[in-house]
Amino acid sequence: METALEQLKRSRAFLCLECGKCTAVCPISRANSQYSPRRLLAEGLFYGASDLASNRMLWSCLTCQLCSRRCPVDVKYSEFMRDIRAIAQSNGFLGNPSHGGAMHHIMEMAASPKLKQNRTGWITDDLKVKKTGEVLYFVGCLPYYEQLFGKDFEFSPISIAHDTVKVLNKLGIEPVVMDNERCCGHDLYWLGQLDKFDELGRLNLKEFEKAGIKKIITACPECAVTIKRLYPERLGQDGPEVAHISEIIAANKGKLRFKSSPQKVAFQDPCRLGRFMEVYEQPRESLSAIPGVEVREMAHNRRGAICCGTTNWMNCDATSKQIQRSRLSEANAAGAETIVTACPKCQIHFRCAQCGQEGDKINIKVADMVNVIASALEG
Ligand code: SF4
Ligand code: SF4
Ligand code: SF4
């Protein structure tokens, strides 16, 4: 187990110059002046991690890494937050989970080796999938989101899974879909629940090995970065190669036949796909492959993109709503009819922000990249 000093060295927190550039750029700070990453860092270094662990603001950080992009000494603030959250969890201090903690309970249950699941009921006869093989489509939490959010937000999260397989089949790929796949553990990692995260990682790696998987494709950037980076980091074991579906589509777009689908879209760079994995152009190239699609850029895009306003199903409040609405307004100002994202959670949060009174709604649709692409396919 890492010592506090080792943790500080890893996150480079002790190098902080107190310049405040992180606070200037942070979307939470811009919406809520009570929140300051510079101040939280200084308090943690001055008074010690245990004091900071009881601060409720700890759970507001989106771990979006926008601040780290601006930090002159490369302080890894998100990792500093994760380390303090782990201390807070062990001291019994928790933030304010959204939806009564439903998603957290599901993640924790998934870490039980005894859990038996039926996760493949959504697969329709028109889709070709296998039980074993070299390429896995890792579905992630979509079956759970379908139950929790499908009705309220007037969209079908599981349609993202359906359309991912549809696109892969068009490319001649018949992916493995596993009944016993577990949550990737992304949220538990960033909430500091590292024992449960490790358990999920071990269970998934075992299933990958059993099915003979060599390559994993996901339509969720959180699953992608977790399996690609965090499993090796925590478990010391390299898993299969990992790609987000946008990388697969962009690399093979010449093999797909599209009908004309005139529309103006703005792409929301999900933090995990963009700043974490440096995948910026592939979703834009994939969308632009559809005749008639025009990709408009929001004022904040690519490395400077702003998060969808809430993460890890924590501390969702008026600040989150303000960030979501400002992001939707940016897409609107760019002249887009639809804000397209490539992360199921971004879509859920944006749709939630559109659920208010009719007069509060921003005149823009929300969609997932895979759904847009699948609906434009010929045949
Ligand atoms: S930008 Fe970096 S150096 Fe400046 S206050 Fe923030 S963490 Fe410290
Ligand atoms: S990671 Fe994002 S939300 Fe957290 S302090 Fe940095 S900019 Fe703000
Ligand atoms: S924005 Fe997201 S986390 Fe917040 S209440 Fe809506 S669905 Fe839940």
mmCIF file of C-alpha atoms and ligand atoms in Angstrom:
data_model
loop_
_atom_site.group_PDB
_atom_site.id
_atom_site.type_symbol
_atom_site.label_atom_id
_atom_site.label_comp_id
_atom_site.label_asym_id
_atom_site.label_seq_id
_atom_site.Cartn_x
_atom_site.Cartn_y
_atom_site.Cartn_z
ATOM 1 C CA MET A 1 0.000 0.000 0.000
ATOM 2 C CA GLU A 2 1.245 3.487 -0.918
ATOM 3 C CA THR A 3 2.324 5.844 1.868
ATOM 4 C CA ALA A 4 0.939 9.405 2.027
ATOM 5 C CA LEU A 5 4.308 10.684 0.794
ATOM 6 C CA GLU A 6 4.268 8.319 -2.185
ATOM 7 C CA GLN A 7 0.737 9.460 -3.008
ATOM 8 C CA LEU A 8 1.790 13.108 -2.906
ATOM 9 C CA LYS A 9 4.735 12.342 -5.177
ATOM 10 C CA ARG A 10 2.503 10.490 -7.653
ATOM 11 C CA SER A 11 -0.052 13.295 -7.872
ATOM 12 C CA ARG A 12 2.761 15.939 -7.749
ATOM 13 C CA ALA A 13 0.555 17.866 -5.279
ATOM 14 C CA PHE A 14 3.548 19.117 -3.287
ATOM 15 C CA LEU A 15 4.784 21.033 -6.367
ATOM 16 C CA CYS A 16 1.766 23.369 -6.318
ATOM 17 C CA LEU A 17 2.758 27.039 -6.799
ATOM 18 C CA GLU A 18 -0.650 28.320 -5.681
ATOM 19 C CA CYS A 19 -0.941 30.204 -8.980
ATOM 20 C CA GLY A 20 -4.708 29.578 -9.147
ATOM 21 C CA LYS A 21 -4.789 28.671 -12.850
ATOM 22 C CA CYS A 22 -6.698 25.494 -11.964
ATOM 23 C CA THR A 23 -9.423 27.481 -10.197
ATOM 24 C CA ALA A 24 -9.639 29.955 -13.080
ATOM 25 C CA VAL A 25 -10.414 27.219 -15.583
ATOM 26 C CA CYS A 26 -12.405 24.759 -13.439
ATOM 27 C CA PRO A 27 -16.069 24.514 -14.562
ATOM 28 C CA ILE A 28 -17.237 23.890 -10.986
ATOM 29 C CA SER A 29 -15.397 26.975 -9.679
ATOM 30 C CA ARG A 30 -16.785 29.097 -12.491
ATOM 31 C CA ALA A 31 -20.332 28.113 -11.542
ATOM 32 C CA ASN A 32 -19.790 28.029 -7.760
ATOM 33 C CA SER A 33 -17.249 30.390 -6.194
ATOM 34 C CA GLN A 34 -17.201 28.282 -2.991
ATOM 35 C CA TYR A 35 -15.226 25.599 -4.842
ATOM 36 C CA SER A 36 -11.522 26.157 -5.456
ATOM 37 C CA PRO A 37 -9.099 23.354 -6.383
ATOM 38 C CA ARG A 38 -6.172 25.628 -5.453
ATOM 39 C CA ARG A 39 -7.610 26.159 -1.963
ATOM 40 C CA LEU A 40 -8.477 22.478 -1.438
ATOM 41 C CA LEU A 41 -4.969 21.489 -2.460
ATOM 42 C CA ALA A 42 -3.410 24.065 -0.131
ATOM 43 C CA GLU A 43 -5.641 22.925 2.772
ATOM 44 C CA GLY A 44 -4.739 19.287 2.141
ATOM 45 C CA LEU A 45 -1.018 20.075 2.143
ATOM 46 C CA PHE A 46 -1.184 22.406 5.155
ATOM 47 C CA TYR A 47 -3.615 20.669 7.494
ATOM 48 C CA GLY A 48 -3.205 17.096 6.248
ATOM 49 C CA ALA A 49 -5.303 14.705 4.218
ATOM 50 C CA SER A 50 -7.513 13.585 7.119
ATOM 51 C CA ASP A 51 -8.806 17.130 7.694
ATOM 52 C CA LEU A 52 -9.579 17.564 4.018
ATOM 53 C CA ALA A 53 -11.314 14.178 3.891
ATOM 54 C CA SER A 54 -14.321 15.556 5.775
ATOM 55 C CA ASN A 55 -14.814 18.473 3.352
ATOM 56 C CA ARG A 56 -18.027 17.984 1.335
ATOM 57 C CA MET A 57 -16.545 19.881 -1.638
ATOM 58 C CA LEU A 58 -14.244 16.927 -2.145
ATOM 59 C CA TRP A 59 -17.021 15.129 -4.002
ATOM 60 C CA SER A 60 -17.780 17.991 -6.385
ATOM 61 C CA CYS A 61 -14.648 17.568 -8.504
ATOM 62 C CA LEU A 62 -15.542 16.091 -11.900
ATOM 63 C CA THR A 63 -12.049 14.566 -12.228
ATOM 64 C CA CYS A 64 -12.256 16.018 -15.741
ATOM 65 C CA GLN A 65 -8.537 16.958 -15.853
ATOM 66 C CA LEU A 66 -9.187 20.343 -17.426
ATOM 67 C CA CYS A 67 -7.183 21.948 -14.609
ATOM 68 C CA SER A 68 -4.195 19.636 -15.148
ATOM 69 C CA ARG A 69 -3.987 20.822 -18.769
ATOM 70 C CA ARG A 70 -3.374 24.360 -17.503
ATOM 71 C CA CYS A 71 -1.232 23.600 -14.464
ATOM 72 C CA PRO A 72 2.343 24.883 -15.008
ATOM 73 C CA VAL A 73 3.864 22.119 -12.856
ATOM 74 C CA ASP A 74 1.600 19.256 -13.977
ATOM 75 C CA VAL A 75 -0.153 18.650 -10.659
ATOM 76 C CA LYS A 76 -2.472 15.678 -11.189
ATOM 77 C CA TYR A 77 -5.347 17.153 -9.245
ATOM 78 C CA SER A 78 -7.867 14.421 -10.138
ATOM 79 C CA GLU A 79 -5.539 11.794 -8.687
ATOM 80 C CA PHE A 80 -5.024 13.918 -5.572
ATOM 81 C CA MET A 81 -8.826 13.993 -5.193
ATOM 82 C CA ARG A 82 -9.074 10.238 -5.672
ATOM 83 C CA ASP A 83 -6.452 9.650 -2.955
ATOM 84 C CA ILE A 84 -8.219 11.950 -0.480
ATOM 85 C CA ARG A 85 -11.570 10.334 -1.304
ATOM 86 C CA ALA A 86 -10.108 6.926 -0.464
ATOM 87 C CA ILE A 87 -9.164 8.295 2.974
ATOM 88 C CA ALA A 88 -12.633 9.867 3.325
ATOM 89 C CA GLN A 89 -14.310 6.544 2.436
ATOM 90 C CA SER A 90 -12.279 4.679 5.036
ATOM 91 C CA ASN A 91 -13.238 7.333 7.641
ATOM 92 C CA GLY A 92 -16.935 6.990 6.756
ATOM 93 C CA PHE A 93 -17.226 10.399 5.054
ATOM 94 C CA LEU A 94 -19.241 10.183 1.864
ATOM 95 C CA GLY A 95 -20.570 12.753 -0.540
ATOM 96 C CA ASN A 96 -24.122 13.110 -1.715
ATOM 97 C CA PRO A 97 -24.890 10.355 -4.248
ATOM 98 C CA SER A 98 -27.516 11.093 -6.868
ATOM 99 C CA HIS A 99 -30.518 8.743 -7.346
ATOM 100 C CA GLY A 100 -30.278 7.559 -3.743
ATOM 101 C CA GLY A 101 -27.004 5.801 -4.510
ATOM 102 C CA ALA A 102 -28.754 3.289 -6.843
ATOM 103 C CA MET A 103 -25.831 3.151 -9.282
ATOM 104 C CA HIS A 104 -23.315 2.737 -6.452
ATOM 105 C CA HIS A 105 -25.269 -0.215 -5.055
ATOM 106 C CA ILE A 106 -25.311 -1.847 -8.483
ATOM 107 C CA MET A 107 -21.534 -1.373 -8.816
ATOM 108 C CA GLU A 108 -20.886 -2.791 -5.366
ATOM 109 C CA MET A 109 -23.139 -5.810 -6.028
ATOM 110 C CA ALA A 110 -21.287 -6.427 -9.292
ATOM 111 C CA ALA A 111 -18.086 -6.909 -7.272
ATOM 112 C CA SER A 112 -19.524 -10.058 -5.669
ATOM 113 C CA PRO A 113 -18.117 -13.211 -7.321
ATOM 114 C CA LYS A 114 -21.438 -14.944 -6.529
ATOM 115 C CA LEU A 115 -23.534 -12.579 -8.653
ATOM 116 C CA LYS A 116 -25.360 -14.217 -11.561
ATOM 117 C CA GLN A 117 -26.564 -11.849 -14.295
ATOM 118 C CA ASN A 118 -28.625 -11.932 -17.430
ATOM 119 C CA ARG A 119 -27.188 -9.044 -19.373
ATOM 120 C CA THR A 120 -27.907 -10.133 -22.942
ATOM 121 C CA GLY A 121 -31.715 -10.030 -23.139
ATOM 122 C CA TRP A 122 -31.483 -6.930 -25.374
ATOM 123 C CA ILE A 123 -29.848 -8.831 -28.258
ATOM 124 C CA THR A 124 -32.351 -9.083 -31.118
ATOM 125 C CA ASP A 125 -32.373 -11.710 -33.908
ATOM 126 C CA ASP A 126 -30.968 -9.277 -36.477
ATOM 127 C CA LEU A 127 -27.665 -8.997 -34.534
ATOM 128 C CA LYS A 128 -24.779 -11.456 -34.871
ATOM 129 C CA VAL A 129 -22.867 -12.095 -31.638
ATOM 130 C CA LYS A 130 -20.811 -14.956 -30.188
ATOM 131 C CA LYS A 131 -20.071 -16.474 -26.767
ATOM 132 C CA THR A 132 -16.329 -16.924 -27.347
ATOM 133 C CA GLY A 133 -13.861 -15.368 -29.766
ATOM 134 C CA GLU A 134 -11.132 -12.763 -30.006
ATOM 135 C CA VAL A 135 -13.149 -9.508 -30.197
ATOM 136 C CA LEU A 136 -15.385 -8.526 -27.288
ATOM 137 C CA TYR A 137 -17.987 -5.791 -27.261
ATOM 138 C CA PHE A 138 -17.918 -4.624 -23.620
ATOM 139 C CA VAL A 139 -21.459 -3.327 -23.009
ATOM 140 C CA GLY A 140 -20.895 -1.633 -19.627
ATOM 141 C CA CYS A 141 -23.810 -0.262 -17.599
ATOM 142 C CA LEU A 142 -26.243 0.260 -20.508
ATOM 143 C CA PRO A 143 -28.681 -2.507 -19.416
ATOM 144 C CA TYR A 144 -28.925 -0.814 -15.996
ATOM 145 C CA TYR A 145 -29.302 2.678 -17.494
ATOM 146 C CA GLU A 146 -32.153 1.349 -19.638
ATOM 147 C CA GLN A 147 -34.067 0.429 -16.477
ATOM 148 C CA LEU A 148 -33.171 3.575 -14.519
ATOM 149 C CA PHE A 149 -33.383 6.302 -17.154
ATOM 150 C CA GLY A 150 -35.050 4.931 -20.312
ATOM 151 C CA LYS A 151 -38.577 6.075 -19.505
ATOM 152 C CA ASP A 152 -37.916 9.426 -17.826
ATOM 153 C CA PHE A 153 -35.519 10.779 -20.433
ATOM 154 C CA GLU A 154 -37.357 9.515 -23.516
ATOM 155 C CA PHE A 155 -34.510 7.574 -25.026
ATOM 156 C CA SER A 156 -33.258 4.041 -24.976
ATOM 157 C CA PRO A 157 -29.732 3.684 -23.525
ATOM 158 C CA ILE A 158 -29.639 0.034 -24.636
ATOM 159 C CA SER A 159 -30.152 1.176 -28.253
ATOM 160 C CA ILE A 160 -26.498 2.297 -28.067
ATOM 161 C CA ALA A 161 -25.530 -1.360 -27.489
ATOM 162 C CA HIS A 162 -27.835 -2.540 -30.269
ATOM 163 C CA ASP A 163 -26.439 -0.015 -32.752
ATOM 164 C CA THR A 164 -22.831 -0.719 -31.761
ATOM 165 C CA VAL A 165 -23.298 -4.390 -32.675
ATOM 166 C CA LYS A 166 -25.175 -3.368 -35.848
ATOM 167 C CA VAL A 167 -22.230 -1.202 -36.979
ATOM 168 C CA LEU A 168 -19.690 -3.906 -36.071
ATOM 169 C CA ASN A 169 -21.689 -6.497 -38.026
ATOM 170 C CA LYS A 170 -21.659 -4.166 -41.059
ATOM 171 C CA LEU A 171 -17.872 -4.118 -40.745
ATOM 172 C CA GLY A 172 -17.851 -7.911 -40.747
ATOM 173 C CA ILE A 173 -17.151 -8.177 -37.010
ATOM 174 C CA GLU A 174 -19.257 -10.633 -35.002
ATOM 175 C CA PRO A 175 -18.336 -9.657 -31.444
ATOM 176 C CA VAL A 176 -18.467 -11.683 -28.259
ATOM 177 C CA VAL A 177 -21.049 -10.359 -25.768
ATOM 178 C CA MET A 178 -20.709 -11.821 -22.263
ATOM 179 C CA ASP A 179 -23.519 -12.603 -19.859
ATOM 180 C CA ASN A 180 -21.150 -12.416 -16.945
ATOM 181 C CA GLU A 181 -19.459 -9.108 -17.732
ATOM 182 C CA ARG A 182 -19.107 -6.858 -14.642
ATOM 183 C CA CYS A 183 -19.216 -3.106 -14.281
ATOM 184 C CA CYS A 184 -15.741 -1.864 -15.324
ATOM 185 C CA GLY A 185 -15.378 -0.129 -11.929
ATOM 186 C CA HIS A 186 -14.632 3.365 -13.266
ATOM 187 C CA ASP A 187 -16.762 5.217 -10.727
ATOM 188 C CA LEU A 188 -15.554 3.163 -7.775
ATOM 189 C CA TYR A 189 -11.951 3.991 -8.727
ATOM 190 C CA TRP A 190 -12.589 7.736 -8.828
ATOM 191 C CA LEU A 191 -14.595 7.574 -5.599
ATOM 192 C CA GLY A 192 -11.652 5.944 -3.857
ATOM 193 C CA GLN A 193 -13.291 2.514 -3.368
ATOM 194 C CA LEU A 194 -10.178 0.761 -4.541
ATOM 195 C CA ASP A 195 -10.739 -2.700 -3.002
ATOM 196 C CA LYS A 196 -14.057 -3.069 -4.818
ATOM 197 C CA PHE A 197 -12.521 -1.671 -7.997
ATOM 198 C CA ASP A 198 -9.730 -4.254 -7.844
ATOM 199 C CA GLU A 199 -12.282 -7.043 -7.339
ATOM 200 C CA LEU A 200 -14.282 -5.956 -10.406
ATOM 201 C CA GLY A 201 -11.101 -5.724 -12.468
ATOM 202 C CA ARG A 202 -9.980 -9.227 -11.464
ATOM 203 C CA LEU A 203 -13.417 -10.720 -12.247
ATOM 204 C CA ASN A 204 -13.506 -9.059 -15.670
ATOM 205 C CA LEU A 205 -9.947 -10.064 -16.573
ATOM 206 C CA LYS A 206 -10.795 -13.670 -15.653
ATOM 207 C CA GLU A 207 -13.865 -13.596 -17.931
ATOM 208 C CA PHE A 208 -11.832 -12.072 -20.788
ATOM 209 C CA GLU A 209 -9.308 -14.863 -20.472
ATOM 210 C CA LYS A 210 -11.999 -17.568 -20.301
ATOM 211 C CA ALA A 211 -13.637 -16.301 -23.515
ATOM 212 C CA GLY A 212 -10.270 -16.000 -25.341
ATOM 213 C CA ILE A 213 -10.545 -12.219 -25.819
ATOM 214 C CA LYS A 214 -7.659 -10.370 -27.505
ATOM 215 C CA LYS A 215 -9.380 -7.073 -28.345
ATOM 216 C CA ILE A 216 -12.119 -5.104 -26.578
ATOM 217 C CA ILE A 217 -14.413 -2.530 -28.201
ATOM 218 C CA THR A 218 -16.587 -0.264 -26.061
ATOM 219 C CA ALA A 219 -19.080 2.512 -26.773
ATOM 220 C CA CYS A 220 -18.341 4.034 -23.364
ATOM 221 C CA PRO A 221 -15.107 6.022 -22.926
ATOM 222 C CA GLU A 222 -15.101 5.325 -19.180
ATOM 223 C CA CYS A 223 -15.021 1.551 -19.778
ATOM 224 C CA ALA A 224 -12.317 2.039 -22.429
ATOM 225 C CA VAL A 225 -9.926 4.074 -20.307
ATOM 226 C CA THR A 226 -10.557 1.920 -17.236
ATOM 227 C CA ILE A 227 -9.724 -1.382 -18.925
ATOM 228 C CA LYS A 228 -6.875 0.116 -20.940
ATOM 229 C CA ARG A 229 -5.118 2.159 -18.237
ATOM 230 C CA LEU A 230 -6.493 1.475 -14.765
ATOM 231 C CA TYR A 231 -6.521 -2.346 -14.812
ATOM 232 C CA PRO A 232 -2.789 -2.491 -15.634
ATOM 233 C CA GLU A 233 -2.072 0.326 -13.131
ATOM 234 C CA ARG A 234 -3.926 -1.297 -10.218
ATOM 235 C CA LEU A 235 -3.669 -5.002 -11.004
ATOM 236 C CA GLY A 236 -0.268 -5.062 -12.682
ATOM 237 C CA GLN A 237 -1.700 -7.170 -15.492
ATOM 238 C CA ASP A 238 -2.041 -6.037 -19.094
ATOM 239 C CA GLY A 239 -5.444 -7.007 -20.459
ATOM 240 C CA PRO A 240 -6.487 -7.230 -24.118
ATOM 241 C CA GLU A 241 -6.068 -4.301 -26.523
ATOM 242 C CA VAL A 242 -8.878 -1.720 -26.098
ATOM 243 C CA ALA A 243 -10.558 0.655 -28.573
ATOM 244 C CA HIS A 244 -13.508 3.002 -28.402
ATOM 245 C CA ILE A 245 -16.074 2.405 -31.170
ATOM 246 C CA SER A 246 -15.254 5.820 -32.711
ATOM 247 C CA GLU A 247 -11.701 4.618 -33.376
ATOM 248 C CA ILE A 248 -13.012 1.496 -35.125
ATOM 249 C CA ILE A 249 -15.515 3.436 -37.242
ATOM 250 C CA ALA A 250 -13.023 6.147 -38.241
ATOM 251 C CA ALA A 251 -10.455 3.548 -39.290
ATOM 252 C CA ASN A 252 -13.016 1.620 -41.385
ATOM 253 C CA LYS A 253 -15.387 4.343 -42.553
ATOM 254 C CA GLY A 254 -14.714 3.552 -46.220
ATOM 255 C CA LYS A 255 -16.338 0.150 -45.705
ATOM 256 C CA LEU A 256 -19.676 1.602 -44.527
ATOM 257 C CA ARG A 257 -22.399 2.698 -46.957
ATOM 258 C CA PHE A 258 -24.483 5.659 -45.817
ATOM 259 C CA LYS A 259 -27.604 7.349 -47.104
ATOM 260 C CA SER A 260 -27.699 11.130 -47.135
ATOM 261 C CA SER A 261 -28.709 12.513 -43.742
ATOM 262 C CA PRO A 262 -28.467 16.327 -43.763
ATOM 263 C CA GLN A 263 -27.997 17.688 -40.236
ATOM 264 C CA LYS A 264 -25.813 20.083 -38.259
ATOM 265 C CA VAL A 265 -24.259 18.540 -35.170
ATOM 266 C CA ALA A 266 -21.829 19.650 -32.446
ATOM 267 C CA PHE A 267 -19.625 17.029 -30.844
ATOM 268 C CA GLN A 268 -19.337 16.943 -27.044
ATOM 269 C CA ASP A 269 -15.851 15.607 -26.290
ATOM 270 C CA PRO A 270 -16.333 13.303 -23.271
ATOM 271 C CA CYS A 271 -13.513 13.923 -20.750
ATOM 272 C CA ARG A 272 -12.468 10.265 -20.730
ATOM 273 C CA LEU A 273 -12.365 9.976 -24.529
ATOM 274 C CA GLY A 274 -10.700 13.340 -25.067
ATOM 275 C CA ARG A 275 -8.326 14.460 -22.341
ATOM 276 C CA PHE A 276 -7.791 10.943 -20.959
ATOM 277 C CA MET A 277 -7.346 9.029 -24.250
ATOM 278 C CA GLU A 278 -6.544 11.843 -26.699
ATOM 279 C CA VAL A 279 -9.270 10.625 -29.066
ATOM 280 C CA TYR A 280 -10.552 13.874 -30.602
ATOM 281 C CA GLU A 281 -10.693 13.509 -34.367
ATOM 282 C CA GLN A 282 -12.098 9.976 -34.771
ATOM 283 C CA PRO A 283 -15.682 10.788 -33.627
ATOM 284 C CA ARG A 284 -15.698 13.881 -35.870
ATOM 285 C CA GLU A 285 -14.357 11.842 -38.813
ATOM 286 C CA SER A 286 -16.954 9.124 -38.177
ATOM 287 C CA LEU A 287 -19.827 11.632 -38.168
ATOM 288 C CA SER A 288 -18.467 13.515 -41.190
ATOM 289 C CA ALA A 289 -18.448 10.254 -43.173
ATOM 290 C CA ILE A 290 -22.265 10.532 -43.391
ATOM 291 C CA PRO A 291 -23.230 12.575 -46.474
ATOM 292 C CA GLY A 292 -24.980 15.766 -45.373
ATOM 293 C CA VAL A 293 -23.619 15.829 -41.811
ATOM 294 C CA GLU A 294 -21.927 19.092 -40.901
ATOM 295 C CA VAL A 295 -19.913 19.078 -37.678
ATOM 296 C CA ARG A 296 -19.993 22.491 -35.997
ATOM 297 C CA GLU A 297 -17.480 23.299 -33.237
ATOM 298 C CA MET A 298 -18.478 24.628 -29.835
ATOM 299 C CA ALA A 299 -16.394 27.451 -28.334
ATOM 300 C CA HIS A 300 -14.831 24.918 -25.925
ATOM 301 C CA ASN A 301 -13.796 21.829 -27.841
ATOM 302 C CA ARG A 302 -11.187 19.061 -27.938
ATOM 303 C CA ARG A 303 -8.576 19.610 -25.148
ATOM 304 C CA GLY A 304 -10.502 22.618 -23.859
ATOM 305 C CA ALA A 305 -13.921 20.927 -23.845
ATOM 306 C CA ILE A 306 -16.110 21.280 -20.753
ATOM 307 C CA CYS A 307 -17.465 18.208 -18.949
ATOM 308 C CA CYS A 308 -21.197 17.337 -19.006
ATOM 309 C CA GLY A 309 -21.489 18.648 -15.449
ATOM 310 C CA THR A 310 -21.613 15.668 -13.117
ATOM 311 C CA THR A 311 -19.615 12.508 -12.686
ATOM 312 C CA ASN A 312 -19.537 9.286 -10.684
ATOM 313 C CA TRP A 313 -23.248 9.845 -9.850
ATOM 314 C CA MET A 314 -22.207 12.233 -7.079
ATOM 315 C CA ASN A 315 -23.028 15.765 -5.899
ATOM 316 C CA CYS A 316 -25.424 16.510 -8.734
ATOM 317 C CA ASP A 317 -26.799 19.942 -7.882
ATOM 318 C CA ALA A 318 -27.545 23.413 -9.224
ATOM 319 C CA THR A 319 -23.891 23.770 -10.242
ATOM 320 C CA SER A 320 -24.166 20.633 -12.402
ATOM 321 C CA LYS A 321 -27.335 21.939 -14.011
ATOM 322 C CA GLN A 322 -25.682 25.281 -14.752
ATOM 323 C CA ILE A 323 -22.744 23.545 -16.474
ATOM 324 C CA GLN A 324 -25.079 21.301 -18.479
ATOM 325 C CA ARG A 325 -27.224 24.185 -19.633
ATOM 326 C CA SER A 326 -24.213 26.262 -20.587
ATOM 327 C CA ARG A 327 -22.844 23.341 -22.627
ATOM 328 C CA LEU A 328 -26.176 22.883 -24.429
ATOM 329 C CA SER A 329 -26.286 26.638 -25.093
ATOM 330 C CA GLU A 330 -22.783 26.503 -26.567
ATOM 331 C CA ALA A 331 -23.856 23.805 -29.013
ATOM 332 C CA ASN A 332 -26.913 25.874 -29.845
ATOM 333 C CA ALA A 333 -24.781 28.970 -30.427
ATOM 334 C CA ALA A 334 -22.567 26.948 -32.779
ATOM 335 C CA GLY A 335 -25.630 26.480 -34.994
ATOM 336 C CA ALA A 336 -26.040 22.754 -34.248
ATOM 337 C CA GLU A 337 -29.445 21.076 -34.250
ATOM 338 C CA THR A 338 -28.102 18.179 -32.191
ATOM 339 C CA ILE A 339 -25.375 17.822 -29.580
ATOM 340 C CA VAL A 340 -23.803 14.432 -30.249
ATOM 341 C CA THR A 341 -21.731 12.694 -27.634
ATOM 342 C CA ALA A 342 -19.928 9.361 -27.514
ATOM 343 C CA CYS A 343 -20.503 8.642 -23.813
ATOM 344 C CA PRO A 344 -23.836 7.276 -22.532
ATOM 345 C CA LYS A 345 -23.535 9.231 -19.279
ATOM 346 C CA CYS A 346 -23.106 12.590 -21.039
ATOM 347 C CA GLN A 347 -26.352 11.906 -22.891
ATOM 348 C CA ILE A 348 -28.215 10.979 -19.703
ATOM 349 C CA HIS A 349 -27.055 14.140 -17.903
ATOM 350 C CA PHE A 350 -27.819 16.433 -20.853
ATOM 351 C CA ARG A 351 -31.275 14.923 -21.305
ATOM 352 C CA CYS A 352 -31.891 15.353 -17.592
ATOM 353 C CA ALA A 353 -31.011 19.045 -17.919
ATOM 354 C CA GLN A 354 -33.699 19.331 -20.633
ATOM 355 C CA CYS A 355 -36.371 17.864 -18.342
ATOM 356 C CA GLY A 356 -37.344 21.166 -16.700
ATOM 357 C CA GLN A 357 -40.218 23.518 -17.509
ATOM 358 C CA GLU A 358 -40.910 23.937 -21.222
ATOM 359 C CA GLY A 359 -39.675 27.570 -21.213
ATOM 360 C CA ASP A 360 -36.327 26.505 -19.670
ATOM 361 C CA LYS A 361 -35.500 24.046 -22.432
ATOM 362 C CA ILE A 362 -32.683 24.834 -24.814
ATOM 363 C CA ASN A 363 -33.640 24.223 -28.411
ATOM 364 C CA ILE A 364 -31.304 21.336 -29.171
ATOM 365 C CA LYS A 365 -31.560 17.552 -29.474
ATOM 366 C CA VAL A 366 -29.174 15.155 -27.729
ATOM 367 C CA ALA A 367 -27.892 11.950 -29.339
ATOM 368 C CA ASP A 368 -25.164 9.327 -29.188
ATOM 369 C CA MET A 369 -22.685 9.098 -32.055
ATOM 370 C CA VAL A 370 -23.366 5.370 -32.600
ATOM 371 C CA ASN A 371 -27.126 5.945 -32.920
ATOM 372 C CA VAL A 372 -26.551 8.741 -35.444
ATOM 373 C CA ILE A 373 -24.218 6.538 -37.483
ATOM 374 C CA ALA A 374 -26.399 3.413 -37.349
ATOM 375 C CA SER A 375 -29.516 5.311 -38.408
ATOM 376 C CA ALA A 376 -27.705 6.633 -41.508
ATOM 377 C CA LEU A 377 -26.507 3.195 -42.679
ATOM 378 C CA GLU A 378 -27.819 1.845 -45.982
ATOM 379 C CA GLY A 379 -29.784 -1.399 -45.710
HETATM 380 S S1 SF4 B 1 -2.621 25.326 -11.496
HETATM 381 FE FE1 SF4 B 1 -1.238 23.842 -10.550
HETATM 382 S S2 SF4 B 1 0.316 25.059 -9.536
HETATM 383 FE FE2 SF4 B 1 -1.386 26.439 -9.967
HETATM 384 S S3 SF4 B 1 -2.626 26.409 -8.070
HETATM 385 FE FE3 SF4 B 1 -3.469 24.846 -9.450
HETATM 386 S S4 SF4 B 1 -2.435 22.935 -8.872
HETATM 387 FE FE4 SF4 B 1 -1.248 24.630 -7.999
HETATM 388 S S1 SF4 B 2 -10.613 18.001 -12.378
HETATM 389 FE FE1 SF4 B 2 -12.129 19.315 -13.409
HETATM 390 S S2 SF4 B 2 -13.733 19.645 -11.859
HETATM 391 FE FE2 SF4 B 2 -11.927 18.844 -10.765
HETATM 392 S S3 SF4 B 2 -10.853 20.688 -10.084
HETATM 393 FE FE3 SF4 B 2 -9.966 20.106 -12.065
HETATM 394 S S4 SF4 B 2 -11.106 21.297 -13.583
HETATM 395 FE FE4 SF4 B 2 -12.283 21.333 -11.666
HETATM 396 S S1 SF4 B 3 -27.833 15.192 -14.249
HETATM 397 FE FE1 SF4 B 3 -27.319 13.029 -14.238
HETATM 398 S S2 SF4 B 3 -26.657 12.580 -12.124
HETATM 399 FE FE2 SF4 B 3 -27.765 14.526 -12.095
HETATM 400 S S3 SF4 B 3 -29.863 13.965 -11.556
HETATM 401 FE FE3 SF4 B 3 -29.732 14.063 -13.813
HETATM 402 S S4 SF4 B 3 -29.273 11.969 -14.457
HETATM 403 FE FE4 SF4 B 3 -28.827 12.091 -12.267
#
